[in-house]
mmCIF file of C-alpha atoms in Angstrom:
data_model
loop_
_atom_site.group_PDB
_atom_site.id
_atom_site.type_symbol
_atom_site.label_atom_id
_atom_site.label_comp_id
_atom_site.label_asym_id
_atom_site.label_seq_id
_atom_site.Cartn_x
_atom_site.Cartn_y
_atom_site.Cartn_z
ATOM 1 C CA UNK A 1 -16.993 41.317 -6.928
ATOM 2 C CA UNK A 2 -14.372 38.803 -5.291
ATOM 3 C CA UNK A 3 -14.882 34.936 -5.918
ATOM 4 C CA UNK A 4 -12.949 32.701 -4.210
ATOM 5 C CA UNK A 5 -11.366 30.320 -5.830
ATOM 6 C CA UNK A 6 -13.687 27.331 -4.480
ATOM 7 C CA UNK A 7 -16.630 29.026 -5.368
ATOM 8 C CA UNK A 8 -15.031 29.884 -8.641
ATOM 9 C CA UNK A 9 -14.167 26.011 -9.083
ATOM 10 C CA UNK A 10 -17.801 24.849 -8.588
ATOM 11 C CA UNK A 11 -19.420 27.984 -10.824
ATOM 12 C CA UNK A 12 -16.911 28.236 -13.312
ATOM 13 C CA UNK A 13 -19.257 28.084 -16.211
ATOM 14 C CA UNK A 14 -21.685 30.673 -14.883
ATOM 15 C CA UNK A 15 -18.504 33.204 -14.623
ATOM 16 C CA UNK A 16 -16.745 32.538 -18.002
ATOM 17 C CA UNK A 17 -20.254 32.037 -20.141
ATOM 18 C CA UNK A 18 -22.954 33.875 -19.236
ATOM 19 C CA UNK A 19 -24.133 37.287 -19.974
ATOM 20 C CA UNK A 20 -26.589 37.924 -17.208
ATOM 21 C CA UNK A 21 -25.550 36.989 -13.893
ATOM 22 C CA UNK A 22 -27.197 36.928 -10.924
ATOM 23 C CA UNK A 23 -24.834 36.888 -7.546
ATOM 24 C CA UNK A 24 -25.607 35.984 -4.209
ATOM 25 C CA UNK A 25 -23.415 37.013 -1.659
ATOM 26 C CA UNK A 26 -22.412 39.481 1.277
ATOM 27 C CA UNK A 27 -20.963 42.788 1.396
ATOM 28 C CA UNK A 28 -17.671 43.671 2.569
ATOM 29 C CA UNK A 29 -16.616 47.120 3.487
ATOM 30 C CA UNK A 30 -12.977 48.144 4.126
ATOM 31 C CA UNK A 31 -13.383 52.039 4.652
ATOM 32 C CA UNK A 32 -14.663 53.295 1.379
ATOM 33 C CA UNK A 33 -14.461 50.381 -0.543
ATOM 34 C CA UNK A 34 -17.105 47.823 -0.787
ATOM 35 C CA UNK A 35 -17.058 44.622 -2.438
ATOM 36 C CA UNK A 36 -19.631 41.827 -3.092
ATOM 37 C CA UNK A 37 -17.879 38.619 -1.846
ATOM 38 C CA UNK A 38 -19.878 35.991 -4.047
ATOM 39 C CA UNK A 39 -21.240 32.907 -2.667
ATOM 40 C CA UNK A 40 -23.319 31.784 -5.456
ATOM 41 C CA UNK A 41 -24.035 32.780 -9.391
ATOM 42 C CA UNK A 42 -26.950 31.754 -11.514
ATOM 43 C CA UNK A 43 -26.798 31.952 -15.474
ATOM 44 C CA UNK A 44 -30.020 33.769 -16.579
ATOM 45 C CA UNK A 45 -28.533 34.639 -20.317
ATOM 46 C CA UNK A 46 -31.488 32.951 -21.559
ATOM 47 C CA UNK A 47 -34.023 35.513 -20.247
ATOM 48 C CA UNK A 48 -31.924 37.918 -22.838
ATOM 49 C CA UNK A 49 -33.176 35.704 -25.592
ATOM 50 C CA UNK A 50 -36.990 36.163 -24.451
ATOM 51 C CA UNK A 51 -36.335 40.065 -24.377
ATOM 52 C CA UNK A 52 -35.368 39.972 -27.832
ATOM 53 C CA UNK A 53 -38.378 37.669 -29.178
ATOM 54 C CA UNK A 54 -40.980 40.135 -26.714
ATOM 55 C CA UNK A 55 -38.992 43.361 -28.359
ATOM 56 C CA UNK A 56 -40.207 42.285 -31.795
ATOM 57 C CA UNK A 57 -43.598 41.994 -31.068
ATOM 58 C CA UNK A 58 -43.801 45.881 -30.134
ATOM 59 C CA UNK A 59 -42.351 46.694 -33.631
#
């Protein structure tokens, strides 16, 4: 994944703190190599948190 510094600037949080990430972006493809080129990141750590509680119940 490649983030720009801007982007990186206005999602900082998202990239240092969360633990599920969601990234919007585009592809870029140099020959073999493809990268996502981000464009916007959403912190969904808390869903984790419901996994664990729902987890539980099954037990």
């Amino acid at each position: 994944m490649i983030v720009w510094p801007k982007v990186f600037e206005v999602h900082r949080r998202e990239l240092l703190g969360t633990r599920l990430l969601t990234v919007y972006g585009q592809w870029q493809r140099e020959g073999e190599v493809m990268h996502r080129v981000a464009m916007k990141l959403i912190d969904h750590s808390a869903l984790l948190a419901g996994l664990v509680a729902r987890s539980r119940d099954f037990r």
